PDB file of C-alpha atoms and ligand atoms in Angstrom:
ATOM      1  CA  MET R  23       3.809  -4.768 -19.383  1.00  0.00           C
ATOM      2  CA  ASN R  24       6.030  -7.700 -18.479  1.00  0.00           C
ATOM      3  CA  LEU R  25       9.543  -7.034 -17.147  1.00  0.00           C
ATOM      4  CA  ASP R  26      11.071  -7.157 -20.633  1.00  0.00           C
ATOM      5  CA  GLU R  27       8.605  -4.518 -21.836  1.00  0.00           C
ATOM      6  CA  ILE R  28       9.091  -2.369 -18.741  1.00  0.00           C
ATOM      7  CA  LEU R  29      12.870  -2.314 -19.248  1.00  0.00           C
ATOM      8  CA  HIS R  30      12.403  -1.328 -22.896  1.00  0.00           C
ATOM      9  CA  PHE R  31       9.848   1.326 -21.937  1.00  0.00           C
ATOM     10  CA  ARG R  32      12.197   2.970 -19.399  1.00  0.00           C
ATOM     11  CA  ARG R  33      14.114   5.748 -21.101  1.00  0.00           C
ATOM     12  CA  SER R  34      15.795   8.831 -19.757  1.00  0.00           C
ATOM     13  CA  VAL R  35      13.109  11.439 -20.369  1.00  0.00           C
ATOM     14  CA  ARG R  36      14.226  15.047 -20.781  1.00  0.00           C
ATOM     15  CA  VAL R  37      10.859  16.747 -21.443  1.00  0.00           C
ATOM     16  CA  TYR R  38       7.712  15.916 -19.482  1.00  0.00           C
ATOM     17  CA  ASP R  39       4.068  16.653 -20.278  1.00  0.00           C
ATOM     18  CA  LYS R  40       2.917  19.387 -17.872  1.00  0.00           C
ATOM     19  CA  ASN R  41      -0.697  18.292 -18.414  1.00  0.00           C
ATOM     20  CA  LYS R  42      -0.088  14.801 -17.048  1.00  0.00           C
ATOM     21  CA  PRO R  43       0.560  15.020 -13.294  1.00  0.00           C
ATOM     22  CA  LEU R  44       1.635  12.001 -11.280  1.00  0.00           C
ATOM     23  CA  ASP R  45      -0.300  10.404  -8.469  1.00  0.00           C
ATOM     24  CA  THR R  46       1.861  11.157  -5.399  1.00  0.00           C
ATOM     25  CA  PRO R  47       0.916   8.013  -3.384  1.00  0.00           C
ATOM     26  CA  ARG R  48       1.872   5.852  -6.383  1.00  0.00           C
ATOM     27  CA  VAL R  49       5.276   7.534  -6.592  1.00  0.00           C
ATOM     28  CA  ARG R  50       5.664   7.050  -2.853  1.00  0.00           C
ATOM     29  CA  HIS R  51       4.828   3.363  -3.307  1.00  0.00           C
ATOM     30  CA  CYS R  52       7.580   3.120  -5.947  1.00  0.00           C
ATOM     31  CA  LEU R  53       9.948   4.466  -3.287  1.00  0.00           C
ATOM     32  CA  GLU R  54       8.748   1.780  -0.869  1.00  0.00           C
ATOM     33  CA  LEU R  55       9.684  -0.749  -3.550  1.00  0.00           C
ATOM     34  CA  ALA R  56      13.047   1.009  -4.042  1.00  0.00           C
ATOM     35  CA  ALA R  57      13.811   0.287  -0.388  1.00  0.00           C
ATOM     36  CA  LEU R  58      13.674  -3.435  -1.277  1.00  0.00           C
ATOM     37  CA  ALA R  59      16.837  -3.055  -3.369  1.00  0.00           C
ATOM     38  CA  PRO R  60      19.775  -5.246  -2.427  1.00  0.00           C
ATOM     39  CA  ASN R  61      22.383  -3.296  -0.500  1.00  0.00           C
ATOM     40  CA  SER R  62      25.726  -3.969   1.088  1.00  0.00           C
ATOM     41  CA  SER R  63      25.408  -5.774   4.444  1.00  0.00           C
ATOM     42  CA  ASN R  64      21.774  -4.610   4.463  1.00  0.00           C
ATOM     43  CA  MET R  65      22.978  -1.384   6.083  1.00  0.00           C
ATOM     44  CA  GLN R  66      20.447   0.722   4.116  1.00  0.00           C
ATOM     45  CA  LEU R  67      22.538   3.868   4.358  1.00  0.00           C
ATOM     46  CA  TRP R  68      20.171   5.873   2.208  1.00  0.00           C
ATOM     47  CA  GLU R  69      17.335   8.387   2.324  1.00  0.00           C
ATOM     48  CA  PHE R  70      14.838   9.280  -0.388  1.00  0.00           C
ATOM     49  CA  TYR R  71      13.696  12.920  -0.612  1.00  0.00           C
ATOM     50  CA  HIS R  72      10.395  13.006  -2.500  1.00  0.00           C
ATOM     51  CA  ILE R  73       9.882  16.576  -3.721  1.00  0.00           C
ATOM     52  CA  THR R  74       6.427  17.749  -4.769  1.00  0.00           C
ATOM     53  CA  ASP R  75       6.442  21.348  -3.540  1.00  0.00           C
ATOM     54  CA  PRO R  76       6.676  23.653  -6.614  1.00  0.00           C
ATOM     55  CA  THR R  77       8.939  26.223  -4.927  1.00  0.00           C
ATOM     56  CA  LEU R  78      11.386  23.558  -3.776  1.00  0.00           C
ATOM     57  CA  MET R  79      11.173  21.887  -7.216  1.00  0.00           C
ATOM     58  CA  ARG R  80      12.275  25.155  -8.855  1.00  0.00           C
ATOM     59  CA  LYS R  81      15.233  25.488  -6.486  1.00  0.00           C
ATOM     60  CA  ILE R  82      16.279  21.876  -7.075  1.00  0.00           C
ATOM     61  CA  SER R  83      15.926  22.297 -10.829  1.00  0.00           C
ATOM     62  CA  HIS R  84      18.192  25.332 -10.631  1.00  0.00           C
ATOM     63  CA  ALA R  85      20.745  23.246  -8.694  1.00  0.00           C
ATOM     64  CA  CYS R  86      20.428  20.674 -11.501  1.00  0.00           C
ATOM     65  CA  LEU R  87      21.752  23.296 -13.925  1.00  0.00           C
ATOM     66  CA  ASP R  88      18.198  24.105 -15.084  1.00  0.00           C
ATOM     67  CA  GLN R  89      18.108  20.982 -17.254  1.00  0.00           C
ATOM     68  CA  THR R  90      14.719  20.455 -18.947  1.00  0.00           C
ATOM     69  CA  ALA R  91      14.618  17.018 -17.327  1.00  0.00           C
ATOM     70  CA  THR R  92      14.060  18.808 -14.014  1.00  0.00           C
ATOM     71  CA  SER R  93      12.449  22.099 -15.080  1.00  0.00           C
ATOM     72  CA  THR R  94       9.550  20.251 -16.803  1.00  0.00           C
ATOM     73  CA  ALA R  95       9.297  17.461 -14.185  1.00  0.00           C
ATOM     74  CA  ASP R  96       6.166  16.942 -12.128  1.00  0.00           C
ATOM     75  CA  GLN R  97       8.058  15.582  -9.121  1.00  0.00           C
ATOM     76  CA  ILE R  98      11.684  14.958  -8.188  1.00  0.00           C
ATOM     77  CA  VAL R  99      13.303  12.325  -5.992  1.00  0.00           C
ATOM     78  CA  VAL R 100      16.750  12.896  -4.543  1.00  0.00           C
ATOM     79  CA  PHE R 101      18.617   9.785  -3.451  1.00  0.00           C
ATOM     80  CA  VAL R 102      20.955  10.586  -0.589  1.00  0.00           C
ATOM     81  CA  THR R 103      23.597   8.442   1.116  1.00  0.00           C
ATOM     82  CA  ARG R 104      23.859   8.491   4.913  1.00  0.00           C
ATOM     83  CA  GLN R 105      27.109   6.767   5.803  1.00  0.00           C
ATOM     84  CA  ASP R 106      27.042   8.806   9.007  1.00  0.00           C
ATOM     85  CA  LEU R 107      24.044   6.749  10.226  1.00  0.00           C
ATOM     86  CA  HIS R 108      25.986   3.484  10.152  1.00  0.00           C
ATOM     87  CA  ARG R 109      25.835   2.838  13.907  1.00  0.00           C
ATOM     88  CA  LYS R 110      22.106   3.477  14.098  1.00  0.00           C
ATOM     89  CA  ARG R 111      21.369   1.283  11.081  1.00  0.00           C
ATOM     90  CA  ALA R 112      23.682  -1.507  12.262  1.00  0.00           C
ATOM     91  CA  GLN R 113      21.899  -1.552  15.618  1.00  0.00           C
ATOM     92  CA  TYR R 114      18.501  -1.666  13.910  1.00  0.00           C
ATOM     93  CA  VAL R 115      19.501  -4.583  11.684  1.00  0.00           C
ATOM     94  CA  LEU R 116      21.137  -6.400  14.603  1.00  0.00           C
ATOM     95  CA  ASP R 117      17.997  -6.090  16.753  1.00  0.00           C
ATOM     96  CA  PHE R 118      15.848  -7.298  13.864  1.00  0.00           C
ATOM     97  CA  GLU R 119      18.153 -10.211  13.064  1.00  0.00           C
ATOM     98  CA  ILE R 120      18.249 -11.416  16.669  1.00  0.00           C
ATOM     99  CA  GLY R 121      14.443 -11.636  16.569  1.00  0.00           C
ATOM    100  CA  ASN R 122      14.617 -13.213  13.123  1.00  0.00           C
ATOM    101  CA  ILE R 123      16.968 -15.928  14.365  1.00  0.00           C
ATOM    102  CA  ARG R 124      14.800 -16.590  17.429  1.00  0.00           C
ATOM    103  CA  ARG R 125      11.726 -16.894  15.206  1.00  0.00           C
ATOM    104  CA  ASN R 126      13.202 -18.883  12.337  1.00  0.00           C
ATOM    105  CA  SER R 127      16.394 -20.750  13.280  1.00  0.00           C
ATOM    106  CA  PRO R 128      16.612 -24.213  14.870  1.00  0.00           C
ATOM    107  CA  GLU R 129      17.061 -23.794  18.610  1.00  0.00           C
ATOM    108  CA  ASP R 130      20.450 -25.496  18.791  1.00  0.00           C
ATOM    109  CA  ARG R 131      21.906 -23.015  16.243  1.00  0.00           C
ATOM    110  CA  GLN R 132      20.455 -19.817  17.655  1.00  0.00           C
ATOM    111  CA  ALA R 133      23.191 -18.928  20.162  1.00  0.00           C
ATOM    112  CA  LYS R 134      25.995 -19.244  17.564  1.00  0.00           C
ATOM    113  CA  ARG R 135      24.065 -17.303  14.895  1.00  0.00           C
ATOM    114  CA  ILE R 136      23.244 -14.497  17.326  1.00  0.00           C
ATOM    115  CA  LYS R 137      26.912 -14.318  18.385  1.00  0.00           C
ATOM    116  CA  ASP R 138      27.971 -14.088  14.700  1.00  0.00           C
ATOM    117  CA  ARG R 139      25.513 -11.240  14.039  1.00  0.00           C
ATOM    118  CA  GLN R 140      26.641  -9.415  17.170  1.00  0.00           C
ATOM    119  CA  LEU R 141      30.227  -9.581  15.944  1.00  0.00           C
ATOM    120  CA  TYR R 142      29.267  -8.494  12.417  1.00  0.00           C
ATOM    121  CA  TYR R 143      26.885  -5.624  13.197  1.00  0.00           C
ATOM    122  CA  GLY R 144      28.236  -4.752  16.616  1.00  0.00           C
ATOM    123  CA  LYS R 145      31.975  -4.699  15.836  1.00  0.00           C
ATOM    124  CA  ILE R 146      32.859  -5.197  12.131  1.00  0.00           C
ATOM    125  CA  MET R 147      30.342  -2.773  10.621  1.00  0.00           C
ATOM    126  CA  PRO R 148      31.250   0.138  12.929  1.00  0.00           C
ATOM    127  CA  LEU R 149      34.933  -0.541  12.179  1.00  0.00           C
ATOM    128  CA  LEU R 150      34.317  -0.655   8.403  1.00  0.00           C
ATOM    129  CA  TYR R 151      32.061   2.387   8.080  1.00  0.00           C
ATOM    130  CA  SER R 152      33.842   4.763  10.460  1.00  0.00           C
ATOM    131  CA  ARG R 153      35.795   7.635   8.877  1.00  0.00           C
ATOM    132  CA  PHE R 154      38.537   9.854  10.189  1.00  0.00           C
ATOM    133  CA  PHE R 155      40.393  11.858   7.526  1.00  0.00           C
ATOM    134  CA  GLY R 156      41.422   8.672   5.683  1.00  0.00           C
ATOM    135  CA  LEU R 157      43.356   7.336   8.665  1.00  0.00           C
ATOM    136  CA  LEU R 158      40.854   4.668   9.694  1.00  0.00           C
ATOM    137  CA  GLY R 159      40.878   3.447   6.074  1.00  0.00           C
ATOM    138  CA  LEU R 160      44.676   3.114   6.168  1.00  0.00           C
ATOM    139  CA  PHE R 161      44.390   1.181   9.420  1.00  0.00           C
ATOM    140  CA  ARG R 162      41.807  -1.153   7.864  1.00  0.00           C
ATOM    141  CA  GLN R 163      44.001  -1.666   4.791  1.00  0.00           C
ATOM    142  CA  LEU R 164      46.912  -2.614   7.007  1.00  0.00           C
ATOM    143  CA  ILE R 165      44.786  -5.202   8.828  1.00  0.00           C
ATOM    144  CA  THR R 166      43.289  -6.680   5.631  1.00  0.00           C
ATOM    145  CA  LYS R 167      46.665  -6.804   3.848  1.00  0.00           C
ATOM    146  CA  THR R 168      48.152  -8.702   6.786  1.00  0.00           C
ATOM    147  CA  ILE R 169      45.242 -11.158   7.045  1.00  0.00           C
ATOM    148  CA  GLY R 170      45.209 -11.370   3.220  1.00  0.00           C
ATOM    149  CA  LEU R 171      48.673 -12.959   3.307  1.00  0.00           C
ATOM    150  CA  PHE R 172      47.053 -16.072   4.744  1.00  0.00           C
ATOM    151  CA  ARG R 173      43.471 -16.172   3.391  1.00  0.00           C
ATOM    152  CA  SER R 174      41.048 -14.505   0.998  1.00  0.00           C
ATOM    153  CA  ILE R 175      39.592 -11.267   2.339  1.00  0.00           C
ATOM    154  CA  THR R 176      37.623  -8.212   1.179  1.00  0.00           C
ATOM    155  CA  ARG R 177      40.257  -5.647   0.251  1.00  0.00           C
ATOM    156  CA  GLN R 178      38.036  -2.632  -0.564  1.00  0.00           C
ATOM    157  CA  VAL R 179      38.275  -1.105   2.890  1.00  0.00           C
ATOM    158  CA  SER R 180      39.827   2.339   2.435  1.00  0.00           C
ATOM    159  CA  GLU R 181      37.560   5.280   3.283  1.00  0.00           C
ATOM    160  CA  SER R 182      37.002   6.044  -0.408  1.00  0.00           C
ATOM    161  CA  ASP R 183      36.312   2.328  -1.133  1.00  0.00           C
ATOM    162  CA  VAL R 184      33.608   2.267   1.533  1.00  0.00           C
ATOM    163  CA  ARG R 185      32.124   5.497   0.201  1.00  0.00           C
ATOM    164  CA  VAL R 186      31.820   3.790  -3.218  1.00  0.00           C
ATOM    165  CA  VAL R 187      30.099   0.819  -1.550  1.00  0.00           C
ATOM    166  CA  VAL R 188      27.520   3.145   0.027  1.00  0.00           C
ATOM    167  CA  HIS R 189      26.869   4.946  -3.279  1.00  0.00           C
ATOM    168  CA  LYS R 190      26.648   1.653  -5.209  1.00  0.00           C
ATOM    169  CA  SER R 191      23.882   0.402  -2.921  1.00  0.00           C
ATOM    170  CA  CYS R 192      22.013   3.701  -3.119  1.00  0.00           C
ATOM    171  CA  ALA R 193      22.203   3.626  -6.936  1.00  0.00           C
ATOM    172  CA  LEU R 194      20.575   0.181  -6.886  1.00  0.00           C
ATOM    173  CA  ALA R 195      17.686   1.716  -4.937  1.00  0.00           C
ATOM    174  CA  ALA R 196      17.456   4.490  -7.551  1.00  0.00           C
ATOM    175  CA  GLN R 197      17.349   1.919 -10.362  1.00  0.00           C
ATOM    176  CA  THR R 198      14.723  -0.152  -8.542  1.00  0.00           C
ATOM    177  CA  PHE R 199      12.671   3.031  -8.208  1.00  0.00           C
ATOM    178  CA  MET R 200      12.946   3.835 -11.918  1.00  0.00           C
ATOM    179  CA  ILE R 201      11.832   0.323 -12.853  1.00  0.00           C
ATOM    180  CA  ALA R 202       8.900   0.529 -10.432  1.00  0.00           C
ATOM    181  CA  MET R 203       7.947   3.896 -11.955  1.00  0.00           C
ATOM    182  CA  ALA R 204       8.096   2.432 -15.474  1.00  0.00           C
ATOM    183  CA  ASN R 205       5.780  -0.329 -14.259  1.00  0.00           C
ATOM    184  CA  GLU R 206       3.260   2.431 -13.407  1.00  0.00           C
ATOM    185  CA  GLY R 207       3.676   3.924 -16.892  1.00  0.00           C
ATOM    186  CA  TYR R 208       5.610   6.821 -15.322  1.00  0.00           C
ATOM    187  CA  ASP R 209       8.839   8.245 -16.714  1.00  0.00           C
ATOM    188  CA  THR R 210      12.075   9.235 -15.023  1.00  0.00           C
ATOM    189  CA  CYS R 211      15.525  10.599 -15.738  1.00  0.00           C
ATOM    190  CA  PRO R 212      18.531   9.931 -13.496  1.00  0.00           C
ATOM    191  CA  LEU R 213      20.845  12.903 -13.149  1.00  0.00           C
ATOM    192  CA  GLU R 214      24.279  13.556 -11.765  1.00  0.00           C
ATOM    193  CA  GLY R 215      24.570  16.873 -13.544  1.00  0.00           C
ATOM    194  CA  PHE R 216      23.966  19.003 -10.459  1.00  0.00           C
ATOM    195  CA  ASP R 217      25.688  21.488  -8.198  1.00  0.00           C
ATOM    196  CA  SER R 218      26.037  19.309  -5.103  1.00  0.00           C
ATOM    197  CA  ARG R 219      26.774  22.245  -2.809  1.00  0.00           C
ATOM    198  CA  MET R 220      23.680  24.111  -3.911  1.00  0.00           C
ATOM    199  CA  LEU R 221      21.563  20.961  -3.682  1.00  0.00           C
ATOM    200  CA  ARG R 222      22.781  20.198  -0.166  1.00  0.00           C
ATOM    201  CA  LYS R 223      21.827  23.701   0.879  1.00  0.00           C
ATOM    202  CA  VAL R 224      18.361  23.563  -0.698  1.00  0.00           C
ATOM    203  CA  LEU R 225      17.605  20.211   0.957  1.00  0.00           C
ATOM    204  CA  GLN R 226      19.285  21.257   4.220  1.00  0.00           C
ATOM    205  CA  LEU R 227      21.222  18.004   4.302  1.00  0.00           C
ATOM    206  CA  PRO R 228      23.256  17.165   7.401  1.00  0.00           C
ATOM    207  CA  ARG R 229      27.067  17.070   7.091  1.00  0.00           C
ATOM    208  CA  GLY R 230      27.383  13.283   6.733  1.00  0.00           C
ATOM    209  CA  ALA R 231      24.850  13.083   3.880  1.00  0.00           C
ATOM    210  CA  GLU R 232      25.811  13.012   0.186  1.00  0.00           C
ATOM    211  CA  VAL R 233      23.612  13.330  -2.872  1.00  0.00           C
ATOM    212  CA  ASN R 234      23.831  10.105  -4.851  1.00  0.00           C
ATOM    213  CA  MET R 235      21.415  10.789  -7.695  1.00  0.00           C
ATOM    214  CA  VAL R 236      18.575  13.087  -8.623  1.00  0.00           C
ATOM    215  CA  VAL R 237      15.694  11.373 -10.434  1.00  0.00           C
ATOM    216  CA  SER R 238      13.176  13.594 -12.166  1.00  0.00           C
ATOM    217  CA  CYS R 239       9.696  12.157 -12.671  1.00  0.00           C
ATOM    218  CA  GLY R 240       6.717  12.775 -14.933  1.00  0.00           C
ATOM    219  CA  VAL R 241       5.065  11.529 -18.106  1.00  0.00           C
ATOM    220  CA  ARG R 242       7.047  11.964 -21.305  1.00  0.00           C
ATOM    221  CA  LYS R 243       5.871  14.647 -23.740  1.00  0.00           C
ATOM    222  CA  GLY R 244       5.269  12.701 -26.967  1.00  0.00           C
ATOM    223  CA  ASN R 245       8.308  12.349 -29.226  1.00  0.00           C
ATOM    224  CA  GLU R 246       9.967  15.399 -27.673  1.00  0.00           C
ATOM    225  CA  GLY R 247      10.296  13.553 -24.354  1.00  0.00           C
ATOM    226  CA  ILE R 248      13.165  11.297 -25.364  1.00  0.00           C
ATOM    227  CA  TRP R 249      16.231  11.981 -27.450  1.00  0.00           C
ATOM    228  CA  GLY R 250      15.444   9.603 -30.346  1.00  0.00           C
ATOM    229  CA  GLU R 251      16.382   5.939 -30.541  1.00  0.00           C
ATOM    230  CA  ARG R 252      18.164   4.174 -27.718  1.00  0.00           C
ATOM    231  CA  CYS R 253      21.912   3.783 -28.261  1.00  0.00           C
ATOM    232  CA  ARG R 254      23.719   0.740 -26.868  1.00  0.00           C
ATOM    233  CA  VAL R 255      27.088  -0.669 -27.947  1.00  0.00           C
ATOM    234  CA  PRO R 256      26.741  -4.105 -29.608  1.00  0.00           C
ATOM    235  CA  PHE R 257      26.099  -6.720 -26.939  1.00  0.00           C
ATOM    236  CA  ASP R 258      28.947  -8.978 -28.171  1.00  0.00           C
ATOM    237  CA  GLN R 259      31.402  -6.202 -27.222  1.00  0.00           C
ATOM    238  CA  ILE R 260      30.320  -6.266 -23.592  1.00  0.00           C
ATOM    239  CA  TYR R 261      29.312  -9.895 -23.093  1.00  0.00           C
ATOM    240  CA  ILE R 262      32.086 -12.274 -22.106  1.00  0.00           C
ATOM    241  CA  GLU R 263      31.204 -15.912 -21.515  1.00  0.00           C
ATOM    242  CA  LYS R 264      33.881 -17.984 -19.855  1.00  0.00           C
TER     243      LYS R 264
HETATM  244  C1  LIG E 318      24.428   8.189 -12.965  1.00  0.00           C
HETATM  245  C2  LIG E 318      23.717   8.813 -14.139  1.00  0.00           C
HETATM  246  C3  LIG E 318      23.785  10.174 -14.320  1.00  0.00           C
HETATM  247  C4  LIG E 318      23.096  10.786 -15.381  1.00  0.00           C
HETATM  248  N1  LIG E 318      23.089  12.146 -15.483  1.00  0.00           N
HETATM  249  C5  LIG E 318      22.328  12.735 -16.433  1.00  0.00           C
HETATM  250  C6  LIG E 318      22.189  14.141 -16.477  1.00  0.00           C
HETATM  251  O1  LIG E 318      22.726  14.878 -15.650  1.00  0.00           O
HETATM  252  N2  LIG E 318      21.414  14.678 -17.452  1.00  0.00           N
HETATM  253  C7  LIG E 318      20.767  13.908 -18.367  1.00  0.00           C
HETATM  254  O2  LIG E 318      20.077  14.466 -19.217  1.00  0.00           O
HETATM  255  N3  LIG E 318      20.875  12.552 -18.339  1.00  0.00           N
HETATM  256  C8  LIG E 318      21.618  11.948 -17.397  1.00  0.00           C
HETATM  257  N4  LIG E 318      21.697  10.583 -17.334  1.00  0.00           N
HETATM  258  C9  LIG E 318      20.942   9.762 -18.292  1.00  0.00           C
HETATM  259  C10 LIG E 318      21.856   9.082 -19.288  1.00  0.00           C
HETATM  260  O3  LIG E 318      22.348  10.023 -20.198  1.00  0.00           O
HETATM  261  C11 LIG E 318      21.051   7.961 -19.980  1.00  0.00           C
HETATM  262  O4  LIG E 318      20.724   6.985 -19.021  1.00  0.00           O
HETATM  263  C12 LIG E 318      21.821   7.313 -21.113  1.00  0.00           C
HETATM  264  O5  LIG E 318      22.051   8.231 -22.142  1.00  0.00           O
HETATM  265  C13 LIG E 318      21.080   6.102 -21.678  1.00  0.00           C
HETATM  266  O6  LIG E 318      19.797   6.468 -22.123  1.00  0.00           O
HETATM  267  P1  LIG E 318      18.477   5.704 -21.612  1.00  0.00           P
HETATM  268  O7  LIG E 318      18.426   5.893 -20.124  1.00  0.00           O
HETATM  269  O8  LIG E 318      17.336   6.371 -22.335  1.00  0.00           O
HETATM  270  O9  LIG E 318      18.627   4.259 -21.966  1.00  0.00           O
HETATM  271  C14 LIG E 318      22.373   9.968 -16.301  1.00  0.00           C
HETATM  272  C15 LIG E 318      22.335   8.600 -16.095  1.00  0.00           C
HETATM  273  C16 LIG E 318      22.976   8.019 -15.026  1.00  0.00           C
HETATM  274  C17 LIG E 318      22.852   6.532 -14.792  1.00  0.00           C
END
């Protein structure tokens, strides 16, 4: 399949064929590809829980309101955000980028580029991703509103804005995964119909983690697998050329 065909093949599948199991290493490889998704500031504040254990699958399916998309699935992937890991990830990216600059930048520009990265990942990222009962967000808004009087600036800096940023990036990883799966001829269904408290407990997630999306996986069961034809509003209602 070419990309056009893959995107047409991908449907949200609600009933999977129990007789067609998935190859676990291939699913894992699709998750490696998912990690190539673009993400805000390359902070990679995500984790992918690849569930193959039948007992755990049953518990997760129950937390997903016992939808057939999970109860008939062969495997399940849970995409989780980890905003709480922002310092660790920022340090990792900073260390990598310093090496990157040393390997790939002209010598006379290296010192300035390294200084810029140190400011960005060492100071700005920790300031942007830190949370404290909404107060740090208010502080950031005050700073950006003041600077914004004089120049253009990113204004989505409240604690809920940043949480959206983290979820947006994680959802791009989930979509990349679903496309990679379709490329293998495998089916998926993204779900947000779940009991997040129950799911957190089943997966034993740490406090700072949040479930972004559950993606069930398998091979569709004939015509039963999908709910009929694909519905999309006419393209001219959503396409605006200016
Ligand atoms: C964030 C998100 C949450 C979704 N949650 C559910 C869900 O809980 N249960 C379900 O059956 N489908 C769920 N879907 C699938 C959508 O219903 C589906 O993508 C939409 O109807 C379009 O169909 P298609 O994916 O076959 O093109 C979800 C999709 C997204 C992107």
